[in-house]
Coordinates of C-alpha atoms and ligand atoms in Angstrom, one line a residue:
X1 CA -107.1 116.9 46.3
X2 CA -108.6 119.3 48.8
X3 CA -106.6 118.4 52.3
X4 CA -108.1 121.1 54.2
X5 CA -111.5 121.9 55.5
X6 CA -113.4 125.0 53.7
X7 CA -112.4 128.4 54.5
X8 CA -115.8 129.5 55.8
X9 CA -116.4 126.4 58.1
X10 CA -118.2 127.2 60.9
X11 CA -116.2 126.5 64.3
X12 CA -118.3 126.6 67.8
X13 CA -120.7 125.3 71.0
X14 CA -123.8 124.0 70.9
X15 CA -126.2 124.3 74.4
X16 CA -129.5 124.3 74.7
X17 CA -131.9 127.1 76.4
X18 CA -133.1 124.7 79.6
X19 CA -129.5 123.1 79.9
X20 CA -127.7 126.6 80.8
X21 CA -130.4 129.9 81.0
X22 CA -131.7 129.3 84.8
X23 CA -134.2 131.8 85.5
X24 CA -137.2 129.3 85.0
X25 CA -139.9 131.6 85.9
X26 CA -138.5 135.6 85.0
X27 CA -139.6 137.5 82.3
X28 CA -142.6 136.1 82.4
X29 CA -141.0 132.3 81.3
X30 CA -144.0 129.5 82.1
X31 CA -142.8 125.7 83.2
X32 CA -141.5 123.3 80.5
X33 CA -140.9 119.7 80.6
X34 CA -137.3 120.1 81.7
X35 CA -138.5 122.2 84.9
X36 CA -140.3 119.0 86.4
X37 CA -137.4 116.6 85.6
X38 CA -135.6 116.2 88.9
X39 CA -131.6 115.0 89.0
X40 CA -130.7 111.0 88.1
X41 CA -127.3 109.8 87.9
X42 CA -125.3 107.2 85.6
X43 CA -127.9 103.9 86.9
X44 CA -130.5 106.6 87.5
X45 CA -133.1 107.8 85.1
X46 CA -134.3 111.0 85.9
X47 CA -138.1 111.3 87.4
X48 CA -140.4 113.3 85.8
X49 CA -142.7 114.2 88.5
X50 CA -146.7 116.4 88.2
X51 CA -145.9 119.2 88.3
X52 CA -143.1 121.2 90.1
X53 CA -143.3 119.5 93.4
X54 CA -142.5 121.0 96.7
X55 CA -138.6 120.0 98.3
X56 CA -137.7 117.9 95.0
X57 CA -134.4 119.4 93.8
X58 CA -134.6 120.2 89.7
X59 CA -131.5 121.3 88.2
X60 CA -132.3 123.2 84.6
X61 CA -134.3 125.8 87.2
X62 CA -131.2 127.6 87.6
X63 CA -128.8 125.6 85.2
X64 CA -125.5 128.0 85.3
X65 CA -127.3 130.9 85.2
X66 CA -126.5 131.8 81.5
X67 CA -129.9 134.1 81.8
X68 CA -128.0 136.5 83.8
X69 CA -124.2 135.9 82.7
X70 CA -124.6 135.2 79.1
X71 CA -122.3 138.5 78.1
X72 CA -119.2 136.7 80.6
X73 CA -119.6 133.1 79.0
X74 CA -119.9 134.9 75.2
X75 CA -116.3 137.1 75.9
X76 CA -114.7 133.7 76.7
X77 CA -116.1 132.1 73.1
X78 CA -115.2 135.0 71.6
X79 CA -111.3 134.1 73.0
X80 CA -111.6 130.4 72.1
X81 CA -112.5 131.8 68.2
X82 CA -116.0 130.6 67.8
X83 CA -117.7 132.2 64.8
X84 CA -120.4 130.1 65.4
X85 CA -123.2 129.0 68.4
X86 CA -125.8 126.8 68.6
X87 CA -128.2 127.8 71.4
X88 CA -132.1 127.0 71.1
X89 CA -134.9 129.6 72.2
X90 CA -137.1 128.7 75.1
X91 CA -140.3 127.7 73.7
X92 CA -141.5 128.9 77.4
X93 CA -140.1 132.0 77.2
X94 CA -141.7 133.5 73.8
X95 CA -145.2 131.0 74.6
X96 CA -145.1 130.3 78.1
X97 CA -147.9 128.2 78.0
X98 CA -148.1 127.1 74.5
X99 CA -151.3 127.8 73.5
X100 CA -151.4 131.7 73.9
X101 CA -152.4 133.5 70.8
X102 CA -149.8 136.5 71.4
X103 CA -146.2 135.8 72.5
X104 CA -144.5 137.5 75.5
X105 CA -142.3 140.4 74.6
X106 CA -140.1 139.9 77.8
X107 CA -139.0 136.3 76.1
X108 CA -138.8 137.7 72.9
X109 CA -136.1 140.7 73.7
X110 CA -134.1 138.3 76.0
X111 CA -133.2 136.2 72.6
X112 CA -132.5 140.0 70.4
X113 CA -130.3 140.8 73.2
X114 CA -128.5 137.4 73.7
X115 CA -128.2 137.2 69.5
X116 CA -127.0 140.9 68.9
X117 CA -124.0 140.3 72.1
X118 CA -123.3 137.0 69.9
X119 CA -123.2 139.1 66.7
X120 CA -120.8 141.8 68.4
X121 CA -118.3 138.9 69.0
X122 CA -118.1 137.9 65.5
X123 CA -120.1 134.9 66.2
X124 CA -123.0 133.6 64.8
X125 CA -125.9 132.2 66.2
X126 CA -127.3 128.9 65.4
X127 CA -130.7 128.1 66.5
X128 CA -132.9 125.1 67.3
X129 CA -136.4 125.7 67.7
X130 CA -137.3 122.7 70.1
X131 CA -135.0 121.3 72.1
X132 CA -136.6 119.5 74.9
X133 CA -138.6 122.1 76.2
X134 CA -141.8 121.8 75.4
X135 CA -144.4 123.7 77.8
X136 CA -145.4 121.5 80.4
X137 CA -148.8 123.0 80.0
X138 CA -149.6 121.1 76.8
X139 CA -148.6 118.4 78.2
X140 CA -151.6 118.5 80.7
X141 CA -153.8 120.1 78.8
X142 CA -153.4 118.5 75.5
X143 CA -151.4 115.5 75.6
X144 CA -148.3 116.6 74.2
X145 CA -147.3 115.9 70.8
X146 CA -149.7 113.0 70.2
X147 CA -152.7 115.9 69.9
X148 CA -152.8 117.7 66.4
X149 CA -153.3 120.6 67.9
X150 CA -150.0 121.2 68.9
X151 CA -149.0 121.3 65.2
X152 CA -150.7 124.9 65.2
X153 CA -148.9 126.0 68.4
X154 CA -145.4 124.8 67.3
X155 CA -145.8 127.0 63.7
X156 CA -147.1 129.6 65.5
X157 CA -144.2 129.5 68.0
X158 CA -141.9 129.1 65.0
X159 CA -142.8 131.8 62.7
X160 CA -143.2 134.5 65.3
X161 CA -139.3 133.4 65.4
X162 CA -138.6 133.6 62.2
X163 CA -140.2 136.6 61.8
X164 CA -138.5 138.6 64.8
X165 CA -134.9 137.1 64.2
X166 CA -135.1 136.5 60.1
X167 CA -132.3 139.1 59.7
X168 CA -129.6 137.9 62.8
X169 CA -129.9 133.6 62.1
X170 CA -129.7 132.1 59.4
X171 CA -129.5 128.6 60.4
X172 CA -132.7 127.2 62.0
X173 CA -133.5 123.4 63.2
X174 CA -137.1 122.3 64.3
X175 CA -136.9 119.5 66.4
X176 CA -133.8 118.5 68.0
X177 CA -132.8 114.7 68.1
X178 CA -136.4 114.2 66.7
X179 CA -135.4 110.3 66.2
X180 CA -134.6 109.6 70.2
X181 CA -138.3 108.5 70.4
X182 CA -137.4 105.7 68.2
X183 CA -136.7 104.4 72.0
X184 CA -140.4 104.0 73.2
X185 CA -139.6 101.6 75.6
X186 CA -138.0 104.3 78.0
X187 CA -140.0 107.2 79.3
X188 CA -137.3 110.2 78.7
X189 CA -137.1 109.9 75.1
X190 CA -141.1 110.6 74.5
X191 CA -142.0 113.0 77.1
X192 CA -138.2 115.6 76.2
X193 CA -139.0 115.1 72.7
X194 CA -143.0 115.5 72.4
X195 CA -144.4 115.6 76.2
X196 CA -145.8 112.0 76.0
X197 CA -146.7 110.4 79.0
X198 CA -147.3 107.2 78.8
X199 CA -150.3 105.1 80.8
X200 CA -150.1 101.1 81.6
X201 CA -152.0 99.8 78.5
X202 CA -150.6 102.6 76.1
X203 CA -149.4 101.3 72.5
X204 CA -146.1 102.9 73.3
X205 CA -145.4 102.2 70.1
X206 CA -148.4 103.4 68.0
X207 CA -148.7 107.0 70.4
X208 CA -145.2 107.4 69.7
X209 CA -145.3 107.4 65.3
X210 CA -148.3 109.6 65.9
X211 CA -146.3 112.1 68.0
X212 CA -143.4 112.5 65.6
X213 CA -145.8 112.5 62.4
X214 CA -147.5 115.6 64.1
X215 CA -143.9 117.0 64.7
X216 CA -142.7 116.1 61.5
X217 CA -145.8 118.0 59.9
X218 CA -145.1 121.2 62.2
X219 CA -141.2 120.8 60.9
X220 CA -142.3 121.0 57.3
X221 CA -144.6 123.7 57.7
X222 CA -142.0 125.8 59.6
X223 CA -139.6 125.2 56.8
X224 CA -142.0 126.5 54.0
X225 CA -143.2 129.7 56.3
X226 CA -139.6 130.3 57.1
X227 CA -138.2 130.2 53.9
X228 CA -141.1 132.2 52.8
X229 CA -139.9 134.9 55.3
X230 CA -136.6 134.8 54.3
X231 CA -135.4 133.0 51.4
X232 CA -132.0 132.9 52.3
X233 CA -132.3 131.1 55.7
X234 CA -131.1 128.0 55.7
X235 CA -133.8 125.5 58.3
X236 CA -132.5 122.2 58.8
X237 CA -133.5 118.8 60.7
X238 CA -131.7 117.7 63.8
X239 CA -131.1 113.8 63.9
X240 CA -128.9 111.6 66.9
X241 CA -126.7 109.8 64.8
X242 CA -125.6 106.7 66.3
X243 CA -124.6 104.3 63.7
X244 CA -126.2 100.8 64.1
X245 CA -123.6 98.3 63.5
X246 CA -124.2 94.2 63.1
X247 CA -122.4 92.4 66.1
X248 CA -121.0 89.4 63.7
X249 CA -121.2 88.9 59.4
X250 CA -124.0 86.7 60.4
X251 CA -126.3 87.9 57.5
X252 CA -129.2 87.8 60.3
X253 CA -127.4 90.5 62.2
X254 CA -126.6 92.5 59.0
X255 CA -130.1 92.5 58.2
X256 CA -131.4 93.3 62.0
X257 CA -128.6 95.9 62.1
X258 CA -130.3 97.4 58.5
X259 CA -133.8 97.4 60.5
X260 CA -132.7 99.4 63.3
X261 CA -131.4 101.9 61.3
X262 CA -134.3 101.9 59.2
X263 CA -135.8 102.2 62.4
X264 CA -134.1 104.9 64.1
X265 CA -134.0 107.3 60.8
X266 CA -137.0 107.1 58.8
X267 CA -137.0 110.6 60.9
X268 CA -134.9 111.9 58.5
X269 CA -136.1 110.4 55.1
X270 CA -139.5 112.1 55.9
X271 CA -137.6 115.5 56.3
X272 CA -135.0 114.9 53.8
X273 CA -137.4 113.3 50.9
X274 CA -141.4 114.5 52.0
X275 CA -142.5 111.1 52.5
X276 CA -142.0 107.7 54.4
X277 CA -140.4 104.6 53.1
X278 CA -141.8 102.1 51.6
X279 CA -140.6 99.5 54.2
X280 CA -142.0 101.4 57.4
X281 CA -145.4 101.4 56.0
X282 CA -145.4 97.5 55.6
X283 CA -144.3 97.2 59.2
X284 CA -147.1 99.3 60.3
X285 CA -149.3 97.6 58.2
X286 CA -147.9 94.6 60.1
X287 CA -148.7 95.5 63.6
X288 CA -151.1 97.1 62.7
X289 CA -150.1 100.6 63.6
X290 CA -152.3 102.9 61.2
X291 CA -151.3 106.9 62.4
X292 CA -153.8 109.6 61.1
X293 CA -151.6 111.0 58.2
X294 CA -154.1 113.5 56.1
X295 CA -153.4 114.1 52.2
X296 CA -152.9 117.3 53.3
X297 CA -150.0 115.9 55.8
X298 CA -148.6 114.7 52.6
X299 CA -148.7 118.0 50.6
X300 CA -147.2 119.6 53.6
X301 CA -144.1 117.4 54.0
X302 CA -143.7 117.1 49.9
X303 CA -143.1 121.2 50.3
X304 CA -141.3 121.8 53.4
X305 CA -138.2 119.6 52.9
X306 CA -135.1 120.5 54.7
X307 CA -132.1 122.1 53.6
X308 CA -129.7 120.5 55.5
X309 CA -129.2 117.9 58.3
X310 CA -128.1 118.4 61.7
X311 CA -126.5 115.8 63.7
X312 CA -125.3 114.8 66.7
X313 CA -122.4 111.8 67.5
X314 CA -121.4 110.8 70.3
X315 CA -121.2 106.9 70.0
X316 CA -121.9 103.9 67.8
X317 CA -123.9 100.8 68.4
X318 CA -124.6 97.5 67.6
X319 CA -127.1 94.8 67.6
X320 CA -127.2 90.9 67.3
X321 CA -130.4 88.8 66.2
X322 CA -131.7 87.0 68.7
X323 CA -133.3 83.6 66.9
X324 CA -135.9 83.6 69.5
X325 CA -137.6 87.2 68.1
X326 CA -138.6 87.9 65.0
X327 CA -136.6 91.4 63.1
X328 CA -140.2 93.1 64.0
X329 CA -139.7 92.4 67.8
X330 CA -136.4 94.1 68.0
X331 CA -136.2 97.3 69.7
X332 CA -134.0 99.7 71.0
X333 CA -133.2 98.3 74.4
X334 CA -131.8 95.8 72.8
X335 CA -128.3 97.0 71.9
X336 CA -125.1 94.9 72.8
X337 CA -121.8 95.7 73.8
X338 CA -118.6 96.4 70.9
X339 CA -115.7 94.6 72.4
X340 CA -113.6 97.0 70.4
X341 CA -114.9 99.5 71.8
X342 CA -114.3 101.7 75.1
X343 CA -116.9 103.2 77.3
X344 CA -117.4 106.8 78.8
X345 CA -118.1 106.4 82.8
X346 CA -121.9 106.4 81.7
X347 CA -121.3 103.7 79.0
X348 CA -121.1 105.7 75.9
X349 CA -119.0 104.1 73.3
X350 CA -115.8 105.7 72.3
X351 CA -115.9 105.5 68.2
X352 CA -113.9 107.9 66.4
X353 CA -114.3 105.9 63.1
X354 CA -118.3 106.1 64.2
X355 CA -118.4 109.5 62.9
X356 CA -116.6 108.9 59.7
X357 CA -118.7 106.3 58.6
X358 CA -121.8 108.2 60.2
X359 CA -120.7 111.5 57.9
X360 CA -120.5 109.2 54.7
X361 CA -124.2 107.0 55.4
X362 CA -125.9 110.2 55.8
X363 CA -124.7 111.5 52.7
X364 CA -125.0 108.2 50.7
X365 CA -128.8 108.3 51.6
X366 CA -129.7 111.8 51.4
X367 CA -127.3 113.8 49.3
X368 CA -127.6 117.1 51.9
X369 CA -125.4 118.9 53.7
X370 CA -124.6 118.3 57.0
X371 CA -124.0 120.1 60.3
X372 CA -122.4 118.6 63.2
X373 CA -124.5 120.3 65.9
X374 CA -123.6 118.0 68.7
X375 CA -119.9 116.0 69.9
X376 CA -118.2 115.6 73.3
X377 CA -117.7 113.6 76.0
X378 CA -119.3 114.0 78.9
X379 CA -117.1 113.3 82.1
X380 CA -115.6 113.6 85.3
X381 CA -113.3 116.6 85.8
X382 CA -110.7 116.9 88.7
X383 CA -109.6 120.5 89.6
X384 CA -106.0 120.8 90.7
X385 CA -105.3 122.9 94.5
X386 CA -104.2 125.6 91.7
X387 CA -107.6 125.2 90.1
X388 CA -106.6 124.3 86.5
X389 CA -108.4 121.3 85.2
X390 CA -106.4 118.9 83.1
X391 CA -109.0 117.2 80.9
X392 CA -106.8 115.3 78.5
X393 CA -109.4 113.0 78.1
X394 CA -111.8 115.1 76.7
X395 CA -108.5 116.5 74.5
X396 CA -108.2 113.1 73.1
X397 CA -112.2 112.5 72.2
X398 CA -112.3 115.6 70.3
X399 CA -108.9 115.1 68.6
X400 CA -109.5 111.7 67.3
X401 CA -113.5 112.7 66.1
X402 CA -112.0 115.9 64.3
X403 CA -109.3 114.0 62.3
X404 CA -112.2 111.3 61.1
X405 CA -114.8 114.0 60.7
X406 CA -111.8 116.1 58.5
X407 CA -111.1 112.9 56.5
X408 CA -115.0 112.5 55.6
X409 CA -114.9 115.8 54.2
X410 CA -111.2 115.8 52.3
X411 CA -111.1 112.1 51.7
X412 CA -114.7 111.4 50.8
X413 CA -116.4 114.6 49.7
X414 CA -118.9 115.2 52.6
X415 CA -120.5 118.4 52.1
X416 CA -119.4 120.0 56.1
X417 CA -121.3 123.5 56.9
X418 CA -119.4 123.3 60.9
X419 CA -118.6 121.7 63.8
X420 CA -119.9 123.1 66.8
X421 CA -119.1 120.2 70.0
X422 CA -121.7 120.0 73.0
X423 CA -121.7 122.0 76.1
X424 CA -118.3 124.3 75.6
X425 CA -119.3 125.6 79.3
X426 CA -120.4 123.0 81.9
X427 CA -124.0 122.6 81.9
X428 CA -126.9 120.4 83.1
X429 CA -126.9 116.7 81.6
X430 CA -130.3 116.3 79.7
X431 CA -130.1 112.7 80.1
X432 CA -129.5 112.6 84.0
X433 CA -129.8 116.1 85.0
X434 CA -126.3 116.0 86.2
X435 CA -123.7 118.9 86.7
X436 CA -120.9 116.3 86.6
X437 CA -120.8 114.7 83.5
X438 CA -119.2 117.4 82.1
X439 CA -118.4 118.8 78.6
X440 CA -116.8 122.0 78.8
X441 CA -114.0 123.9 77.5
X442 CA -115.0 126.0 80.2
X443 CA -115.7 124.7 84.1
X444 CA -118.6 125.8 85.9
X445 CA -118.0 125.7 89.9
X446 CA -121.7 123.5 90.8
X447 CA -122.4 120.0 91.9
X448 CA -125.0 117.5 91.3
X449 CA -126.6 119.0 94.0
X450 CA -126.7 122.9 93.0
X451 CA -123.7 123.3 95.4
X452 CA -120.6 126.2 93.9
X453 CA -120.0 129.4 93.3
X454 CA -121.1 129.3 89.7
X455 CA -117.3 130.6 88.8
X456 CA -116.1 130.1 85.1
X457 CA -112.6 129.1 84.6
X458 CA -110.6 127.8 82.2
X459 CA -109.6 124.0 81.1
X460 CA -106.5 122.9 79.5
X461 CA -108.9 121.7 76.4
X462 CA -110.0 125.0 76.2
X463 CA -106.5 126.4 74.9
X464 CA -106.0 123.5 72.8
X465 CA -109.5 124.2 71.2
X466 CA -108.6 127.7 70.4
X467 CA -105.5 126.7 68.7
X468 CA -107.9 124.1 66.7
X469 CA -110.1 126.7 65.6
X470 CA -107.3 129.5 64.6
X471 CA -105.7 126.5 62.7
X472 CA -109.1 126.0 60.4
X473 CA -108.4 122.5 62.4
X474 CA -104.7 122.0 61.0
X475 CA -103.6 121.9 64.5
X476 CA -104.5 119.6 66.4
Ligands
P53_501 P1 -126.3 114.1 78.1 C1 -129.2 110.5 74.4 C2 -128.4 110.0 73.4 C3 -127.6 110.9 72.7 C4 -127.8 112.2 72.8 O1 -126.4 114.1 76.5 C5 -128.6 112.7 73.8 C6 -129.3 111.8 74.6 C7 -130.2 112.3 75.7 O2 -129.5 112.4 76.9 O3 -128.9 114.0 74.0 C8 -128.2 115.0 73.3 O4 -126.5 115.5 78.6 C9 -129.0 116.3 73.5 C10 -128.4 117.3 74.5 C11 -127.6 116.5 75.5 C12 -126.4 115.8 74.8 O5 -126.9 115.0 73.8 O6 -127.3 113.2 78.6 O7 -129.3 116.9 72.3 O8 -129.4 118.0 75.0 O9 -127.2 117.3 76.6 C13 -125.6 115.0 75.8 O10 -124.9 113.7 78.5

């Protein structure tokens, strides 16, 4: 029996371009939907406002300033022993508009810089393609995702990336956390993951399966261009894996529980198998939810499958039937508490065991490799009067999700390509746009309100992490 994780697993950070880079208009870079997000806290959603508006305050337009201090941040991953890093490349950078026919050169040699520094350090990069930062300008122009057309500028975005980097990454993802939208009834999930804004009287709902079939088309096309590029690269999905559990053994919740799962990751069958199941077409046959899928749609995701699924965990969930609604009624706003559970200070649900069990569904149903792209908890730091940071806390999240996530792969034969937790360096909160709820191995001096010196320095988790990583994750 194999007790130890594969020699060549692939240790890390994941970030994403808009969270960290800053410099939301140099080189050339044109607005994306994260530049007119403004800052929300824990009870706060974030407001996404027209346009960049005068004397609102919006906190990815200078993130930590990454853009400029990128060679700083990479010296201390190289010294925590990443050999891997998950970044994504500013759609806005390359395409600053979206619908430009020739991409921006500026953009282009920003991401052959950052990758070749990466690449110095022994450290490889890992790359999502969209990673909520779409340009803003298709969502004005065009509707966002819900308009065909952005199929073409997606693919065209994508292969001019596959093209330029084909021979420094070799692991690619199209759409990050394409499955969020499964949550309709909110206004963040749709407009970070496709630029959908919705208007009173909009079939949330219906707008919403249109989006992601568009997206999921673009994903499948990437993947056969890609691999037609360069066989060897390896281009991936990117799901949030929350596990759905039932509240009680009440067969009703079991079955409810089933159908929000079914709900939340049809996202990746379609990637995974080239098609939709059998049991979301009856439900939109039901509500009468009939998206414009072409038989060449179908071709397209039959031949660009993806070779391996990203994921992100950071909690579990469950869900109990209300007798009053029907199992089509449910959605996701309708989770309940775990009374075994604990909460983060934004009411994330602690569940170790989560991931285990998450690791084991995902291979059950689709027999691929996985990638843990995304893990962490996202809290309050304290620093000291001698400006260390104990963050036990965070110490004790990634402990217990390792050991589960190492007994998934020696215990129950989960095919692991890496583990690469969120945020290693303090960065801006996609989900409120806050500097506080931090993640980092590394702390970055700045506020909620853009206040510090934008100093790096050193938590305790970031020496235990090393020794994690130069133990192959014996040592933890
Ligand atoms: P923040 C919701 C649920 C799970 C993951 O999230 C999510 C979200 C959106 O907030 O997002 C992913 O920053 C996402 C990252 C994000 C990270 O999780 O809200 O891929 O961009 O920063 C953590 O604490």
């Amino acid at each position: 029996m194999t007790t130890e994780l594969p020699k060549d697993f692939l240790w890390g950070g994941a970030v994403a371009a808009h969270q960290l880079e800053g410099a939301w208009q140099e080189d050339g870079k044109g607005v994306s939907v994260a530049d007119v997000m403004t800052v929300g806290g824990p009870e706060k959603a974030r407001t996404i406002t027209d346009g960049v508006v005068p004397g609102e305050y919006y906190p990815n337009h200078d993130g930590i300033d990454f853009y400029h201090r990128y060679k700083e941040d990479i010296a201390l991953f190289k010294e925590m022993g990443f050999n891997s890093f998950r970044t994504s490349i500013a759609w806005t950078r390359i395409y600053p508009n979206g619908d430009e026919t020739q991409p921006n050169e500026a953009g282009l040699q920003f991401y052959d810089d950052l990758f070749d520094e990466l690449l110095r350090n022994g450290i490889e990069p890992v790359v999502t393609l969209s990673h909520f930062e779409l340009p803003y300008h298709l969502v004005t122009e065009y509707g966002g995702f819900r308009n065909r057309k952005l199929i073409e500028f997606f693919v065209r975005f994508a292969t001019t990336c596959f093209e330029r980097y084909k021979n420094k990454v070799k692991y690619w993802m199209t759409f990050n956390e394409i499955n969020n939208q499964a949550n309709f009834v909110d206004d963040f999930a749709p407009f970070t993951n496709s630029g959908l804004r919705y208007q009173p009287g909009d079939d949330r709902e219906a707008i919403m399966y249109q989006a992601a079939h568009n997206e999921l088309v673009a994903s499948a096309e990437a993947v056969q261009i890609g691999h037609a590029i360069n066989p060897t690269l390896q281009i991936g999905c990117m799901i949030a894996m929350g596990p759905i559990y039932p509240y009680s053994m009440n067969p009703e919740d079991v079955l409810l529980a089933q159908k929000a799962m079914e709900h939340n990751y049809y996202f990746a069958d379609v990637h995974v198998h080239g098609d939709y199941p059998a049991t979301l077409l009856k439900y939109w046959e039901r509500k009468g939810i009939t998206p414009e899928i072409t038989a060449e749609d179908r071709q397209i995701l039959k031949n660009g499958t993806v070779d391996y699924i990203g994921l992100s965990y950071y909690m579990s969930h469950a869900v109990k039937k209300d007798p009053a609604k029907s199992f089509d009624d449910f959605d996701l706003k309708q989770l309940v508490k775990n009374n075994y559970l604990k909460a983060s200070d934004w009411g994330w649900q602690i569940d170790p065991r989560g991931l285990r069990y998450a690791l084991n569904w995902l291979t059950d149903r689709y027999r691929k490799p996985l990638f843990i792209v995304e893990n962490g908890f996202g809290a309050y730091d304290k620093v000291e009067a001698n400006g260390q940071i104990h963050d036990s806390y965070r110490i004790n999240y990634l402990r217990a999700h390792i050991e589960q996530m190492k007994l998934a792969v020696t215990e129950d034969g989960v095919d692991l390509i890496g583990y690469l937790p969120w945020g290693p360096i303090d960065l801006v909160s996609a989900g409120t746009g806050e500097m506080d709820k931090r993640y980092g191995f590394i702390y970055v001096d700045k506020d909620n309100q853009g206040e510090g010196t934008l100093a790096r320095s050193r938590k305790d988790s970031f020496f235990w992490y090393k020794q994690v990583i130069t133990s192959n994750g014996e040592n933890l």
